[in-house]
CSV table of C-alpha atoms and ligand atoms in Angstrom, one decimal:
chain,number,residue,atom,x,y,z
A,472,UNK,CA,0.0,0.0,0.0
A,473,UNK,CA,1.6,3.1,-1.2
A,474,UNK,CA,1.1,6.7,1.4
A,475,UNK,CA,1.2,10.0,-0.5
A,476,UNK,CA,1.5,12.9,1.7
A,477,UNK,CA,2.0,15.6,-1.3
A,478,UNK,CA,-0.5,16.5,-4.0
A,479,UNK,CA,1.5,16.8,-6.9
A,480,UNK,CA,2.8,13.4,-6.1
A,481,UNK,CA,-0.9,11.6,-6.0
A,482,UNK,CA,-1.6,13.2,-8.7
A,483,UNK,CA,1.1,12.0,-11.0
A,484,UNK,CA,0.3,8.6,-9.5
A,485,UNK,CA,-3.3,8.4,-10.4
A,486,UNK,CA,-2.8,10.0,-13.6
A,487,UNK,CA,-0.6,7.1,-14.6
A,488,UNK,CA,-3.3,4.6,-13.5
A,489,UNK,CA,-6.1,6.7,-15.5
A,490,UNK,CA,-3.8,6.7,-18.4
A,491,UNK,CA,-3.9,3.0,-18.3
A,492,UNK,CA,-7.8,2.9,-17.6
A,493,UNK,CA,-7.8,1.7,-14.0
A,494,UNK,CA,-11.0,2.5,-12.6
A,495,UNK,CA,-10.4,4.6,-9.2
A,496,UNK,CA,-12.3,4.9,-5.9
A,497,UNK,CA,-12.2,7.0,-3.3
A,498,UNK,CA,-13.0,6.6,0.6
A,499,UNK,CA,-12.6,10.1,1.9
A,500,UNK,CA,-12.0,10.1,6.0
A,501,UNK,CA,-11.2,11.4,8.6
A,502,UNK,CA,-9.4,9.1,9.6
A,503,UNK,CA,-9.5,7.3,13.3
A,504,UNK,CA,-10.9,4.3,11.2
A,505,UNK,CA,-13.4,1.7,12.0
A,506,UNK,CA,-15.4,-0.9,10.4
A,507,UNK,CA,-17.8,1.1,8.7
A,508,UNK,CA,-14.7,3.1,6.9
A,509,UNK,CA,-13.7,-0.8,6.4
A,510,UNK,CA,-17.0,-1.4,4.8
A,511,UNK,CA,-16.5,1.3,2.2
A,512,UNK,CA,-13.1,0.4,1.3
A,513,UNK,CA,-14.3,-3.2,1.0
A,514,UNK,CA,-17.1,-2.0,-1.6
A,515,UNK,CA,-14.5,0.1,-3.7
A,516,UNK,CA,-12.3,-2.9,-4.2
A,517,UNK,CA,-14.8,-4.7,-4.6
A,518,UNK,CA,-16.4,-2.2,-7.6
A,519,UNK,CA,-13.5,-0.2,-8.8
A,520,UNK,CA,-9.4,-1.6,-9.4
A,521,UNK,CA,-8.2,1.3,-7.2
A,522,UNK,CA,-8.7,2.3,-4.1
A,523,UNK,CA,-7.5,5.3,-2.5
A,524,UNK,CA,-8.7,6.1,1.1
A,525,UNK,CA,-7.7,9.6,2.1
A,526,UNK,CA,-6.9,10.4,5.7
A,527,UNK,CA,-7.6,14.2,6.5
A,528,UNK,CA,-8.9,16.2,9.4
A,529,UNK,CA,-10.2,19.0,8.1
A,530,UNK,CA,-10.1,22.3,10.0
A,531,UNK,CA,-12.6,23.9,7.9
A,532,UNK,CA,-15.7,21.7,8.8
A,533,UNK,CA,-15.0,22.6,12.4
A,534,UNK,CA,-17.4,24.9,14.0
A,535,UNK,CA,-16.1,23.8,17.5
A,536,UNK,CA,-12.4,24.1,18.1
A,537,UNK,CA,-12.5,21.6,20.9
A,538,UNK,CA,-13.7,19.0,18.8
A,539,UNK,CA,-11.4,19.6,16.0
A,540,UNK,CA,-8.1,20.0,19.0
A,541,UNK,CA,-9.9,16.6,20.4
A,542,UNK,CA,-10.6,14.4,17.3
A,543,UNK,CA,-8.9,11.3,17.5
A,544,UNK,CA,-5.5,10.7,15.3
A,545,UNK,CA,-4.3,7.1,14.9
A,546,UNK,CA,-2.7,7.1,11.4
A,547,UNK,CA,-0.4,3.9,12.8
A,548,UNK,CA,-3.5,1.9,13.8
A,549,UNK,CA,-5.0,3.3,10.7
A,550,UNK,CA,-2.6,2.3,8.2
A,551,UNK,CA,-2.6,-1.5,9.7
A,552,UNK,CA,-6.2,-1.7,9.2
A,553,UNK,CA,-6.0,-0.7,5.9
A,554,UNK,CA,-3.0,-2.7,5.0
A,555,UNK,CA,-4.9,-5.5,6.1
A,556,UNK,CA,-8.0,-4.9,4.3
A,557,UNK,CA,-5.9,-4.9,0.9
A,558,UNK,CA,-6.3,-1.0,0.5
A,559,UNK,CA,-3.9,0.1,-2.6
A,560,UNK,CA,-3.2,3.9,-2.0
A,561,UNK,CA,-3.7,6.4,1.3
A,562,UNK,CA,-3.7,9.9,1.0
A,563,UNK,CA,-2.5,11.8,4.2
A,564,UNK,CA,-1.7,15.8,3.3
A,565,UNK,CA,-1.0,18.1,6.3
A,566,UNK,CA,-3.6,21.2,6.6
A,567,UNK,CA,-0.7,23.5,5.1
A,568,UNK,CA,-0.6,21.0,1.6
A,569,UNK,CA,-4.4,21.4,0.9
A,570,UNK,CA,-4.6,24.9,2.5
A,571,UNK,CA,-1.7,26.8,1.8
A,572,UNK,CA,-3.6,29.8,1.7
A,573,UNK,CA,-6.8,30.6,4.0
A,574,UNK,CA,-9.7,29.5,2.5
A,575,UNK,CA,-12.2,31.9,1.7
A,576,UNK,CA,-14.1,30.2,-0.6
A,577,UNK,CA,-18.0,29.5,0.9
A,578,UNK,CA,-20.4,27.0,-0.3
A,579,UNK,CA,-24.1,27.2,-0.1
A,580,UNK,CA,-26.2,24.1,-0.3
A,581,UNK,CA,-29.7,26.5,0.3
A,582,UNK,CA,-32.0,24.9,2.7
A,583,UNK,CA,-30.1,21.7,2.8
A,584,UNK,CA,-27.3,23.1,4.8
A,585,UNK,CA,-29.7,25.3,6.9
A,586,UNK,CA,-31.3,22.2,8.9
A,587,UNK,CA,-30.3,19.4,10.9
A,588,UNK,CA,-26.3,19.4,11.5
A,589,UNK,CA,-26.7,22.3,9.3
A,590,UNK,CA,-28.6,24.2,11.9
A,591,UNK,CA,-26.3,23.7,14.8
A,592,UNK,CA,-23.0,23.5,13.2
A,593,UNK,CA,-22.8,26.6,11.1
A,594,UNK,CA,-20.2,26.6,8.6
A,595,UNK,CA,-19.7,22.5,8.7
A,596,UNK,CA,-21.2,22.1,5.0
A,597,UNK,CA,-19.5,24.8,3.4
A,598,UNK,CA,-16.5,23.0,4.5
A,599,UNK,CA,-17.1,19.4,3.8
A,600,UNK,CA,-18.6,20.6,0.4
A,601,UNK,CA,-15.1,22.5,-0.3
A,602,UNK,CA,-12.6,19.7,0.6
A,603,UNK,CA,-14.4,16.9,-1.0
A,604,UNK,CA,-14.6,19.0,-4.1
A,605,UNK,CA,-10.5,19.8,-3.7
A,606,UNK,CA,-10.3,15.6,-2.9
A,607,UNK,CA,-12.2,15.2,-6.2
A,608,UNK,CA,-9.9,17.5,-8.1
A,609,UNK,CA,-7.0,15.5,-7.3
A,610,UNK,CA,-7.7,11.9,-6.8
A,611,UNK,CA,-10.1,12.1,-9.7
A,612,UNK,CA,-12.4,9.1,-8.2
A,613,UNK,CA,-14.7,7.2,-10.8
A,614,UNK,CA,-16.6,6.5,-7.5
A,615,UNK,CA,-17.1,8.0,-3.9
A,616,UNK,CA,-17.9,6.2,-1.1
A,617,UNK,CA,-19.5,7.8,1.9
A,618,UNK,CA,-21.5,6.6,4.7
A,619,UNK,CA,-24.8,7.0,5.7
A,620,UNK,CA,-24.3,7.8,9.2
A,621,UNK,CA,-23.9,11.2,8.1
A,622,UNK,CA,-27.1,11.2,6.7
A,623,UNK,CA,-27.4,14.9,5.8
A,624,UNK,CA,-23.9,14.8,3.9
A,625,UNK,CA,-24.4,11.9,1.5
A,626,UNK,CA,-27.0,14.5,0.2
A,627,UNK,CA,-24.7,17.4,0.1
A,628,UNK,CA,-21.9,15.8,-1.5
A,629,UNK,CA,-24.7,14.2,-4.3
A,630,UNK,CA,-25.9,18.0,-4.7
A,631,UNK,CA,-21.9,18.9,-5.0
A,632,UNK,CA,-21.9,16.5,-7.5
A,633,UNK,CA,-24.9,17.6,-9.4
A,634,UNK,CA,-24.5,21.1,-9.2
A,635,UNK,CA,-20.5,21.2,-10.5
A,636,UNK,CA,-20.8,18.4,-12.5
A,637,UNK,CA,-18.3,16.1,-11.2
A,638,UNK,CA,-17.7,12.8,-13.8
A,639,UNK,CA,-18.3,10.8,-10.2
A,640,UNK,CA,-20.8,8.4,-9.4
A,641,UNK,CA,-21.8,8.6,-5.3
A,642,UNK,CA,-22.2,5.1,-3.5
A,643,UNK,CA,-23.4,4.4,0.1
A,644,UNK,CA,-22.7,2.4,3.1
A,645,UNK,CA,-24.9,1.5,5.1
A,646,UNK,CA,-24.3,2.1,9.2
A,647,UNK,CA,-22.2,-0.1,10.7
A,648,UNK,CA,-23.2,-0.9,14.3
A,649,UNK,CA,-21.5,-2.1,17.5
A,650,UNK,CA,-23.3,-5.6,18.8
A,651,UNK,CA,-25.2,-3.4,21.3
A,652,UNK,CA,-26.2,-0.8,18.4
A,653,UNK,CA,-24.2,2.2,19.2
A,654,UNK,CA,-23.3,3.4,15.5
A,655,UNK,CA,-19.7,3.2,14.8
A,656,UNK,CA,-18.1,6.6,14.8
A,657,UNK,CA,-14.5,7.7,14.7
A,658,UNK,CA,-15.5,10.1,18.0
A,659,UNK,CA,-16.8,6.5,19.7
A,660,UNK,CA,-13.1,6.6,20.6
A,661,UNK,CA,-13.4,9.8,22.4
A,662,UNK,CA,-16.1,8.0,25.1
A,663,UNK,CA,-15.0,6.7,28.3
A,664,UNK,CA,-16.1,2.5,28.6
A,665,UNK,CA,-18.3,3.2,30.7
A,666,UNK,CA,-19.8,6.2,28.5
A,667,UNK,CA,-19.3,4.0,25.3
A,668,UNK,CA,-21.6,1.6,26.8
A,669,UNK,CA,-24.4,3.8,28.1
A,670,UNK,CA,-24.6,5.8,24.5
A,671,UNK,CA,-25.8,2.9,22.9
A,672,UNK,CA,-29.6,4.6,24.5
A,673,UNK,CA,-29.0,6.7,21.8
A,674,UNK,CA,-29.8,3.3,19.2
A,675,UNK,CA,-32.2,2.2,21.4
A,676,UNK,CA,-34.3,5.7,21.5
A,677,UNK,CA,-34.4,5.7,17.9
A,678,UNK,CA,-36.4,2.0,17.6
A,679,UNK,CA,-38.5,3.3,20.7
A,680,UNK,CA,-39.4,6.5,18.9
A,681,UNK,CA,-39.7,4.1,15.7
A,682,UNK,CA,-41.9,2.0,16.7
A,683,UNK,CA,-44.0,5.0,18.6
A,684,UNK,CA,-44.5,7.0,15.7
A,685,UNK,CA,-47.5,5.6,14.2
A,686,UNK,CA,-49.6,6.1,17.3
A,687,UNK,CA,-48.1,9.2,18.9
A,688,UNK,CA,-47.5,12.6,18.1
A,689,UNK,CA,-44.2,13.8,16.7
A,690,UNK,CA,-43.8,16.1,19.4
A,691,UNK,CA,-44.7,13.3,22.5
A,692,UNK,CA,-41.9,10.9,20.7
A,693,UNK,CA,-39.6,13.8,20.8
A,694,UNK,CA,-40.3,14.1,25.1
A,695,UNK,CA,-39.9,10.4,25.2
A,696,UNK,CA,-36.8,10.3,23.5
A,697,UNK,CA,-35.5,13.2,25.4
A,698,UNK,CA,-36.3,11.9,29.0
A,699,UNK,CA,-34.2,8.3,27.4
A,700,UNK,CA,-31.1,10.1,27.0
A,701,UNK,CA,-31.3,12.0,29.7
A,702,UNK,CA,-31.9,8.9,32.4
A,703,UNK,CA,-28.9,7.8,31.2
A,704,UNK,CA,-26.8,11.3,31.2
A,705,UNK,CA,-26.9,12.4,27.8
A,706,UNK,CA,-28.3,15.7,26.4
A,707,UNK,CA,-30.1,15.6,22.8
A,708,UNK,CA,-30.0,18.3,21.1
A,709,UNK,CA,-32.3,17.8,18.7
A,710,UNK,CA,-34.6,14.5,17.3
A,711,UNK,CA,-36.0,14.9,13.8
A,712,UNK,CA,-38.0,13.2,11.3
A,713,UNK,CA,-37.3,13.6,7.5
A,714,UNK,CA,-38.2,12.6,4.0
A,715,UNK,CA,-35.8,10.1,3.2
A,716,UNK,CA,-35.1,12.2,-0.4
A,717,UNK,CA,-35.6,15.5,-0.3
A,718,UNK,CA,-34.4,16.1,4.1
A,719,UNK,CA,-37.3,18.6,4.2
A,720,UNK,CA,-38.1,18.6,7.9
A,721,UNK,CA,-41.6,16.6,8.6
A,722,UNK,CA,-43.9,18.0,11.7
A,723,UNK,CA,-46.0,14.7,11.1
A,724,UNK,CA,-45.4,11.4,11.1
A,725,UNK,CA,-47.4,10.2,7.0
A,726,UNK,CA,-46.6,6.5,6.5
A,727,UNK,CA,-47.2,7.8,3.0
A,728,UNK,CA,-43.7,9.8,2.8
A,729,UNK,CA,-40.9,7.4,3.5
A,730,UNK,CA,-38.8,8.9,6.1
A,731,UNK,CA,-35.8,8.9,8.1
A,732,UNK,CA,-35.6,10.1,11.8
A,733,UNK,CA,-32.3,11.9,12.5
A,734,UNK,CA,-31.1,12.6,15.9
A,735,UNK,CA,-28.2,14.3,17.6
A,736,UNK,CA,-27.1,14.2,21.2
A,737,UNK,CA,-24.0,15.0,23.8
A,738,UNK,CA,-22.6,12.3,25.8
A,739,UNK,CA,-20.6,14.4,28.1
A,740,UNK,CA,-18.6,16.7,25.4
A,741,UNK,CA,-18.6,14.1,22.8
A,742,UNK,CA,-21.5,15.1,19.7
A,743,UNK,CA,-23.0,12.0,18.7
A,744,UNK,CA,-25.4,11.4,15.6
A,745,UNK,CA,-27.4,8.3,14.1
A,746,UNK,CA,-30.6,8.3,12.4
A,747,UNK,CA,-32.8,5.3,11.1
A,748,UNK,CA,-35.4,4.9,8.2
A,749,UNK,CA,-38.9,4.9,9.2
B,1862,PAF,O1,-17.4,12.1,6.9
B,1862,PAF,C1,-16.2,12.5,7.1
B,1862,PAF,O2,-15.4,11.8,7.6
B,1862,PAF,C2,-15.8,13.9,6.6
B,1862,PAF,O3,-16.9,14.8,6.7
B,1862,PAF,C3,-15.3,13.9,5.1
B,1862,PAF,C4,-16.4,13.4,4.1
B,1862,PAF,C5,-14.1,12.9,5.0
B,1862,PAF,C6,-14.8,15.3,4.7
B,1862,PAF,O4,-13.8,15.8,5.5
């Protein structure tokens, strides 16, 4: 498995293999890998002849300096479980290499990037929207892998697509859960044990509310979920249901409009999300 840390020298690399028609995915992380980044790099090699997984925490998505100071790094641990998985190419720039000049550059995804995440973490799309457009520009991926744990940004990054007509086709992953249903997440590693265990309340809310819906109002659901969490310390901050295509915020449960509910909550400092189809 060959690690690039420079852009010029990626780029020369892929070039060659798109010269010689080698069809090229692209995982984009953050890095602090688990099995649902696993997942995706097993679906690229399984769809595509090269896979590139690139390993970036990037400042710009940040709207909370804490949580960009205290996302977790472990590029060693990272690289094995790559290596392992039969990953061909990482790419691992430094914030100077893909920002050597301050970004100024803003992206507006209208109301898609004004709800949800978008809502509470100002700025966030602007910046995922940027560096996975700069990641596109220079690993020139046939395909994309994302997960769809972050709900919200599958959609953003399809409207990036559409809207600057990348030659990319967008595939999902499904969520990958822990046995006790806690969705995997790179900030899981951020949780204490004993935290780790008790956020898995935040899986179990969602099938309660779930399986509520259909009798109760939105708004009761909401209470229930709320008074879960906090029993077992956590705060939500905020518990939404969706349609599954368009993200428009629903005030009604309609078992006509297939939906998702999408939910965000603090364990401690740690900002958890995880949403479910309804
Ligand atoms: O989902 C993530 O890990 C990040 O938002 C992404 C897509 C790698 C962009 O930094």
């Amino acid at each position: 498995m060959q690690i690039f840390r420079e852009i010029a020298s990626i780029q020369k690399f892929i070039i060659e293999q798109k010269t010689a028609g080698i069809k090229v995915g692209l995982v984009p992380t953050m890095g602090a890998l688990h099995q649902g980044h696993i997942s995706l790099v097993e679906k690229s090699l399984h769809q595509t002849s090269l896979t590139v997984v690139s390993i970036f925490v990037n400042p710009i998505q940040f709207n909370n300096p804490t949580d960009l100071r205290k996302y977790p790094q472990t590029f060693e641990s990272d690289v094995a479980l790559l290596e392992a998985s039969g990953c061909h190419a990482v790419f691992k720039p430094s914030a100077d290499e893909m920002y050597p000049f301050p970004v100024q550059l803003k992206m507006d995804f209208g109301e898609l990037d004004k709800i949800l995440e978008g809502k509470f973490r100002p700025g966030h799309f602007s910046g995922v929207g940027i560096v996975v457009a700069k990641l596109f520009n220079i690993i020139r991926p046939d395909v994309a892998y994302f997960g769809q744990k972050d709900y919200q940004q599958f959609r953003v990054i399809q409207k990036l697509i559409d809207d600057l007509s990348f030659p990319v086709e967008l595939v999902g992953g499904e969520i990958i859960r822990e046995p006790d249903g806690l969705a995997m997440s790179s900030r899981n590693k951020r949780l204490s044990a004993e935290a780790r265990k008790t956020a898995s309340v935040i899986f179990q809310s969602l099938l309660n509310a779930k399986k509520n819906l259909p009798e109760k109002k939105l708004e009761d659901v909401r209470i229930e979920v709320e008074k879960m969490l906090q029993q077992k310390g956590l705060r939500l901050e905020y518990l939404e249901l969706a349609d599954r295509r368009t993200l428009a915020v629903l005030q009604h449960f309609d078992a006509n409009i297939p939906s998702v509910l999408l939910i965000a909550a603090y364990m401690g400092e740690v900002r958890l999300i995880d949403n479910m189809l309804v």
